[in-house]
PDB file of C-alpha atoms in Angstrom:
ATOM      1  CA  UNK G  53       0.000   0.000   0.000  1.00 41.00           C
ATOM      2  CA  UNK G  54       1.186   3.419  -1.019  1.00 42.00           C
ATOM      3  CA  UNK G  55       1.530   6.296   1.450  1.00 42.00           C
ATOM      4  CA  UNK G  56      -1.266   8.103   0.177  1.00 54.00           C
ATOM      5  CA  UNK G  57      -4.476   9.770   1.488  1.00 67.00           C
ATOM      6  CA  UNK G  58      -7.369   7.377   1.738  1.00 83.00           C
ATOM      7  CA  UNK G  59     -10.979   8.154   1.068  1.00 90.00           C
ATOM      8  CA  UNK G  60     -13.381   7.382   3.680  1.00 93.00           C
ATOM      9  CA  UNK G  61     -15.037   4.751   1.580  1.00 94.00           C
ATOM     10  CA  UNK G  62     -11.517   3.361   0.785  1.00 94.00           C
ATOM     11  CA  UNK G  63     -10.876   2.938   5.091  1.00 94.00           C
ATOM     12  CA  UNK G  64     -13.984   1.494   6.218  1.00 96.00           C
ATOM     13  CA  UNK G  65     -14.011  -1.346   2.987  1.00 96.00           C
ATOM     14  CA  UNK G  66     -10.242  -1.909   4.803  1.00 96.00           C
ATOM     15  CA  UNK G  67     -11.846  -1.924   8.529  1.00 97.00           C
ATOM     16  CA  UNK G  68     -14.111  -4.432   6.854  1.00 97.00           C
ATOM     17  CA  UNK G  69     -11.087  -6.673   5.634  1.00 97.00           C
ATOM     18  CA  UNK G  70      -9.781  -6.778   8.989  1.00 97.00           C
ATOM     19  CA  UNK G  71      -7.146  -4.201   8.134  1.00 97.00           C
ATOM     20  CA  UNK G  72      -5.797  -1.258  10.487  1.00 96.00           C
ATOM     21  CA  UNK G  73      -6.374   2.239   9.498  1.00 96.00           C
ATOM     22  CA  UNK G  74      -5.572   5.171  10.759  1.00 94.00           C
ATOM     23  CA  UNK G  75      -7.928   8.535  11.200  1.00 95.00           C
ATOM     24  CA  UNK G  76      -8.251  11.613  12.962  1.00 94.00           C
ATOM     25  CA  UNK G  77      -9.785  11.886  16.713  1.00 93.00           C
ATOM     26  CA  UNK G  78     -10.460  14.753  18.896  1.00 90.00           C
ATOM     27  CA  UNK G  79      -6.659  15.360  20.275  1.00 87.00           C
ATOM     28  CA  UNK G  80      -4.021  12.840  18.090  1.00 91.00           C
ATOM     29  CA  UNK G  81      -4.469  10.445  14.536  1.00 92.00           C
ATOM     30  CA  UNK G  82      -5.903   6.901  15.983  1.00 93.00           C
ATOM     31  CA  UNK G  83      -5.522   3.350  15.210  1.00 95.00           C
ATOM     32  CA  UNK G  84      -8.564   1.946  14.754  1.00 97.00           C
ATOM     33  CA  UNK G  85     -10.374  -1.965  13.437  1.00 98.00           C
ATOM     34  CA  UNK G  86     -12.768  -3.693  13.699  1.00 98.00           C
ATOM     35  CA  UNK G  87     -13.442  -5.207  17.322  1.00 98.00           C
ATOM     36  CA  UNK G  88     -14.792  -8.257  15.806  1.00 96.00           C
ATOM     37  CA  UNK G  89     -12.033  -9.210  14.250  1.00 98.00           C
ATOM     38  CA  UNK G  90      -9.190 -11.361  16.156  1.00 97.00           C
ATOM     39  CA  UNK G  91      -6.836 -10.822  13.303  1.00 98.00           C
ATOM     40  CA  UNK G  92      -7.449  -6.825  13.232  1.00 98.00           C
ATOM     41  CA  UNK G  93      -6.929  -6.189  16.526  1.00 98.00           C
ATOM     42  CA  UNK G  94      -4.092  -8.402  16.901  1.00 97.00           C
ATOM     43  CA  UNK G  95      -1.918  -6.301  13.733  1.00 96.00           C
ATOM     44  CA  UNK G  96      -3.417  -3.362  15.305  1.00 96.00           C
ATOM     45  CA  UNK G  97      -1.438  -4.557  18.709  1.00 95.00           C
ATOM     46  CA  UNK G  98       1.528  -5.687  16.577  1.00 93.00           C
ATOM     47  CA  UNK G  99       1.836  -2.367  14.926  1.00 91.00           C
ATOM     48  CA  UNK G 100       1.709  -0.623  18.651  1.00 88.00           C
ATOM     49  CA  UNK G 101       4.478  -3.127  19.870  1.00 88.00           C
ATOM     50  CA  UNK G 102       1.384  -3.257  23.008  1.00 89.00           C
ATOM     51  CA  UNK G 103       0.590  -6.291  25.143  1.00 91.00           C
ATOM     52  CA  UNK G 104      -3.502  -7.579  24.587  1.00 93.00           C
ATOM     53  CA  UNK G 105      -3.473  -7.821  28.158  1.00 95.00           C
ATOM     54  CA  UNK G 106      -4.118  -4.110  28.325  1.00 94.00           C
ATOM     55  CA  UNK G 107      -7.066  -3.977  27.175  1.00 95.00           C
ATOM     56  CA  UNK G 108      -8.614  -1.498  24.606  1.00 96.00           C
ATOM     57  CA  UNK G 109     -10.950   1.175  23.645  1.00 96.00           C
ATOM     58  CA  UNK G 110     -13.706   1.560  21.463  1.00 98.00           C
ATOM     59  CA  UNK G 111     -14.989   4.594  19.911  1.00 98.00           C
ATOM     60  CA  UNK G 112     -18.382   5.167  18.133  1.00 98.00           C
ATOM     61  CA  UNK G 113     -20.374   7.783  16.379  1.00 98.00           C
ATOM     62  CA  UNK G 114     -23.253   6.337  19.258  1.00 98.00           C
ATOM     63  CA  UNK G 115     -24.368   4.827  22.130  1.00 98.00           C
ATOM     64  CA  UNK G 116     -26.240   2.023  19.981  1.00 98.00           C
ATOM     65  CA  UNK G 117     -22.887   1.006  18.499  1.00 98.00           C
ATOM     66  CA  UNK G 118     -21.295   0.104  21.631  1.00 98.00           C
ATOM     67  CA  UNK G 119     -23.695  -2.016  23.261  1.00 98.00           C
ATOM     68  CA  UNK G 120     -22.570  -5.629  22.001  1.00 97.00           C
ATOM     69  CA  UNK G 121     -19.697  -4.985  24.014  1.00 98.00           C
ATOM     70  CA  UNK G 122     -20.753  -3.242  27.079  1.00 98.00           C
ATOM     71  CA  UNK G 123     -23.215  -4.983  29.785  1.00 98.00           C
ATOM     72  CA  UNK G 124     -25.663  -1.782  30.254  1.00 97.00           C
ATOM     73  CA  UNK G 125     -27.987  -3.709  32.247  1.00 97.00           C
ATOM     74  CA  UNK G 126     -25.436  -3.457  34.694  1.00 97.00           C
ATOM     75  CA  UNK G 127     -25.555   0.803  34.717  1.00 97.00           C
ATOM     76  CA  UNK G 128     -27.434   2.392  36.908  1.00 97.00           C
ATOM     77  CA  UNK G 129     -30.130   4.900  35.582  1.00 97.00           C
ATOM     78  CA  UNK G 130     -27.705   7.956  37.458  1.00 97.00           C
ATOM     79  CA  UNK G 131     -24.693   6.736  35.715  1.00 97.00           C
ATOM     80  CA  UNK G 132     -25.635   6.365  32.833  1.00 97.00           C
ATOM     81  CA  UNK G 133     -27.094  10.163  33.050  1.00 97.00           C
ATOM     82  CA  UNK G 134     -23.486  11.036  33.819  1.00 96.00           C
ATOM     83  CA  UNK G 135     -21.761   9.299  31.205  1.00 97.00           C
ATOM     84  CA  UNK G 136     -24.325  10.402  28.618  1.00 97.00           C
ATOM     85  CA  UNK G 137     -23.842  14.162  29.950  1.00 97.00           C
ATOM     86  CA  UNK G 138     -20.281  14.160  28.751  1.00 95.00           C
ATOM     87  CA  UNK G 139     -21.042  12.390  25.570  1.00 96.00           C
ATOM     88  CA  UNK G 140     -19.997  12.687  22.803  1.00 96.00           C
ATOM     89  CA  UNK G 141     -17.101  14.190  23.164  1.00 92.00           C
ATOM     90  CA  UNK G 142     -13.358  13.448  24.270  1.00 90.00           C
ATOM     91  CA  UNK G 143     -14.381  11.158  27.403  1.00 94.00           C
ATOM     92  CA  UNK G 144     -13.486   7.465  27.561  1.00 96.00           C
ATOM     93  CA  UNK G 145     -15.053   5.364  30.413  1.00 98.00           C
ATOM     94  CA  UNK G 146     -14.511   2.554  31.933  1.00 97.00           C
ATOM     95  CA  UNK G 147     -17.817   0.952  31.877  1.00 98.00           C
ATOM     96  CA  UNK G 148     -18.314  -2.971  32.703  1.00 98.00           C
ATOM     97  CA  UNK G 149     -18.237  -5.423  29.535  1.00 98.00           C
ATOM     98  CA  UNK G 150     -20.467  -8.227  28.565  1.00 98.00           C
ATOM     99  CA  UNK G 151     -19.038 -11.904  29.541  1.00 96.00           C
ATOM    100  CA  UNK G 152     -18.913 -12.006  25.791  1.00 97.00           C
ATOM    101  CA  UNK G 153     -16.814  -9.671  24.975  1.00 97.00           C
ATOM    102  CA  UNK G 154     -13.108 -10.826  24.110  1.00 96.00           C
ATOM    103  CA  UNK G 155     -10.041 -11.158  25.641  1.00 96.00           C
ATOM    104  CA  UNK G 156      -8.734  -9.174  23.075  1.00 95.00           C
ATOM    105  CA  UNK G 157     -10.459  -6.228  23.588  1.00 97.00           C
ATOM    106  CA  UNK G 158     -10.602  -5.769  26.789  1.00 97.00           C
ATOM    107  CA  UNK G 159      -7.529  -7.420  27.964  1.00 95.00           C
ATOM    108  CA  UNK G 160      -7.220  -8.921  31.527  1.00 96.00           C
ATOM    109  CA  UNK G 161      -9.940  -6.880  33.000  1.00 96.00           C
ATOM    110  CA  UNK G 162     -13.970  -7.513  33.573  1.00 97.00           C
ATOM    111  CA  UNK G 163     -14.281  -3.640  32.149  1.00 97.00           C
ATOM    112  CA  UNK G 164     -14.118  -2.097  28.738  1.00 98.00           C
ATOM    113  CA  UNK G 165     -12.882   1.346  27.825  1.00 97.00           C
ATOM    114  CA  UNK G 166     -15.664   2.883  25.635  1.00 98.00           C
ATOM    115  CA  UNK G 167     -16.068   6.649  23.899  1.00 97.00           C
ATOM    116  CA  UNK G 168     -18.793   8.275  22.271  1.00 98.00           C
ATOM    117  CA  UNK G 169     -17.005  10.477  19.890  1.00 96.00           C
ATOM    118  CA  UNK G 170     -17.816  14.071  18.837  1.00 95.00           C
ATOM    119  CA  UNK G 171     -15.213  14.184  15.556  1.00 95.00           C
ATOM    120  CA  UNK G 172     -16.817  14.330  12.387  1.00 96.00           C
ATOM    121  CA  UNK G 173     -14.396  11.909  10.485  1.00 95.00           C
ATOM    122  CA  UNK G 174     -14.372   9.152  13.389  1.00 96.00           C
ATOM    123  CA  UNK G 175     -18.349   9.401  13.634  1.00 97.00           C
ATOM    124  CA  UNK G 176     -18.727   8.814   9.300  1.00 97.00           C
ATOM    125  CA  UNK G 177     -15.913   6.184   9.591  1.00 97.00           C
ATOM    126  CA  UNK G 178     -18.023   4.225  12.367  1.00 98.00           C
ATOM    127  CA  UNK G 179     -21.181   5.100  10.576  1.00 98.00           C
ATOM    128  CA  UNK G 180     -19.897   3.524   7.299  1.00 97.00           C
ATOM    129  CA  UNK G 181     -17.963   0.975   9.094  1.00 97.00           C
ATOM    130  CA  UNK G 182     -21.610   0.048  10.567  1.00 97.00           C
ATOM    131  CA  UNK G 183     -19.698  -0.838  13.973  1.00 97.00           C
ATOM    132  CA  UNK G 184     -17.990   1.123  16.536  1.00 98.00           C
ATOM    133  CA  UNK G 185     -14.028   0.545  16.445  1.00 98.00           C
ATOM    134  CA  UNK G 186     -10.752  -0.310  18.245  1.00 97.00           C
ATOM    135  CA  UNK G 187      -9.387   3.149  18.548  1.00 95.00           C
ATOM    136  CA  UNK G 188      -5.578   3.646  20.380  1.00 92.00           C
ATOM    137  CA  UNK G 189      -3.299   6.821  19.535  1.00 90.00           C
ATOM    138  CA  UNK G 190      -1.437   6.534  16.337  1.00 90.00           C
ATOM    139  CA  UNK G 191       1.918   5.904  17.863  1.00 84.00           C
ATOM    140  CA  UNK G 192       4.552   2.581  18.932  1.00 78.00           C
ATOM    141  CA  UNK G 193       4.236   2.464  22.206  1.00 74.00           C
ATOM    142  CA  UNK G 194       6.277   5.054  24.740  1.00 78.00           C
ATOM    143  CA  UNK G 195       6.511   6.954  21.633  1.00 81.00           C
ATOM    144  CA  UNK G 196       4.557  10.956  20.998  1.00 83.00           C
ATOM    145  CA  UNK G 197       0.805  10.051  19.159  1.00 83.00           C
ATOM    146  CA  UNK G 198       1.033  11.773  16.073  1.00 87.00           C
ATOM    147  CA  UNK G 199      -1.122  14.557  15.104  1.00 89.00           C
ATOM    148  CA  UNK G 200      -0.866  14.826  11.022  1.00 89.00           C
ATOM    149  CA  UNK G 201      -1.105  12.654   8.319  1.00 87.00           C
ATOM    150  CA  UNK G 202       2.499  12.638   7.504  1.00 86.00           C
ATOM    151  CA  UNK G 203       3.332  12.343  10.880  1.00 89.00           C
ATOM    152  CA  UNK G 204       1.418   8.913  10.898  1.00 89.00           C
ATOM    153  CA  UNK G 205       3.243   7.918   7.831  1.00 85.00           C
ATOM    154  CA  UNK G 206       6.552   8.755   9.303  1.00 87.00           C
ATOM    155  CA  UNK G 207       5.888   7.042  12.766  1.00 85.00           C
ATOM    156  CA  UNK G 208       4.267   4.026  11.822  1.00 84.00           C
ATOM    157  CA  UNK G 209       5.335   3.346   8.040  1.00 79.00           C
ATOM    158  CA  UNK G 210       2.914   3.487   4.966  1.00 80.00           C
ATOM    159  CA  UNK G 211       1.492   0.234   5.193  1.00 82.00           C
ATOM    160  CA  UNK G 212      -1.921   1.102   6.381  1.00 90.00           C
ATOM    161  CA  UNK G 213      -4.480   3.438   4.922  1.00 92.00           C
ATOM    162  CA  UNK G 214      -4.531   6.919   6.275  1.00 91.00           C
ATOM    163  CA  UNK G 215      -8.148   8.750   5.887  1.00 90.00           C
ATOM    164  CA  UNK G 216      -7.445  12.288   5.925  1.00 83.00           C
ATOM    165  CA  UNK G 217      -8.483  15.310   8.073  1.00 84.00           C
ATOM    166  CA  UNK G 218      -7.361  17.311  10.869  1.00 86.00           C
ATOM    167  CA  UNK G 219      -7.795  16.583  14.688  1.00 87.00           C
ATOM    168  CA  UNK G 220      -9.745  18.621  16.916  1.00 84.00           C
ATOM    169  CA  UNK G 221      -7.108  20.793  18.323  1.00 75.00           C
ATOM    170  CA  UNK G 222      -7.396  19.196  21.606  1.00 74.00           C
ATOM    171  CA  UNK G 223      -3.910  18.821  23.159  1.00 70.00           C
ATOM    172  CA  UNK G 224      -4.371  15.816  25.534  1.00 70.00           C
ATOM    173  CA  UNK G 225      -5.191  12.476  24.562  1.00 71.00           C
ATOM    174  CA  UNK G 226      -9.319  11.729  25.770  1.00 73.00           C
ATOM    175  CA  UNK G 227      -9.938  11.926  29.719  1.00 90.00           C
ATOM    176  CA  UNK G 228     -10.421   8.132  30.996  1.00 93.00           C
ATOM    177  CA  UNK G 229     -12.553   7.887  34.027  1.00 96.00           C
ATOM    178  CA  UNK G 230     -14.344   4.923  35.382  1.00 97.00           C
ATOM    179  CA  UNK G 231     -17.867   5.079  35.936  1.00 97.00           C
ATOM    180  CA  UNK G 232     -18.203   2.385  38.496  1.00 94.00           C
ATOM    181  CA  UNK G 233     -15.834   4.111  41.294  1.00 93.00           C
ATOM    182  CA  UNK G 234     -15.546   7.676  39.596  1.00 90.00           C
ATOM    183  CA  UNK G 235     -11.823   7.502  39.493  1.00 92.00           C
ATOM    184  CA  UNK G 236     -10.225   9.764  37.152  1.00 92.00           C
ATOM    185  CA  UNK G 237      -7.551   7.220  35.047  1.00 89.00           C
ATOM    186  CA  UNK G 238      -5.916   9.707  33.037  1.00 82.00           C
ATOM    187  CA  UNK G 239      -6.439  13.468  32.943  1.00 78.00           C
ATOM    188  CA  UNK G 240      -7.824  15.227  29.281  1.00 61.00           C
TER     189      UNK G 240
END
């Protein structure tokens, strides 16, 4: 594959052939597949040199899209309220995950990292992808996410498709909190 610009079209036909692509998100350029897939999210770990024991995060353009993964049932009416109050936007929470979810996405834990996004390019990529998506910064492991296109190319290598558009301008990677105890995981 060529290091050129990919159309949306052209990314989520890849997503669908368990391929890695990278887009744009609120703060950096993501890494993103489809959480079905066993193969995709294992090159997506590959390319990220990061242990599936971590676990994952999924973004969506909605609520709907997440729910094979997540056991709402499990939510109480107030925090869902809460988490729905900062959604969508740049918030990923730790919410509890359905016995069927897989190892591989949410790693050694009985939660799942989960994000309603407000970007316009990750909300048509999971609209035509029909699913919501693996989504990690764009960047190996202990290495800066990038925030460009070419940045992507550089850091990673042109292998995998790269859907153009600009981040949000957000400087900080999405605020992680968990919803069961309220702890704040990582700052935004």
């Amino acid at each position: 594959m060529s290091p050129i610009i990919h159309s949306l079209m052209e990314c989520a036909r890849y997503v669908s052939q368990s391929m890695v692509v990278s887009y744009p998100t609120e703060s950096v350029f993501g890494l993103g597949c489809n959480p079905n897939s066993q193969i995709a999210v294992q090159r997506l770990l590959a390319l990220k040199k990061r242990s599936m024991k971590k676990g994952l995060i999924l973004v969506s353009a909605n609520y709907k899209q997440l729910i094979p993964w997540i056991a709402d049932e499990e939510l109480s009416d107030d925090q869902r309220s809460y988490m729905f109050s900062r959604w969508p936007g740049p918030v990923t929470w730790i919410v509890p995950a359905r016995r069927t979810t897989p190892f591989w996405l949410r790693g050694q834990f009985t939660t799942i990292a989960v994000r309603v996004s407000n970007h316009p390019t990750v909300i048509a990529l999971c609209k035509s992808c029909n699913t919501a998506l693996v989504s990690t910064s764009a960047n190996l492991t202990g290495f800066l996410p990038c925030r460009r296109e070419s940045e992507v190319i550089e850091n990673i290598g042109n292998h995998i498709p790269v859907l153009v558009g600009q981040t949000s301008g957000h400087l900080h990677p999405s605020e992680i909190r968990n919803l069961l105890t309220g702890e704040l995981i990582r700052g935004g």
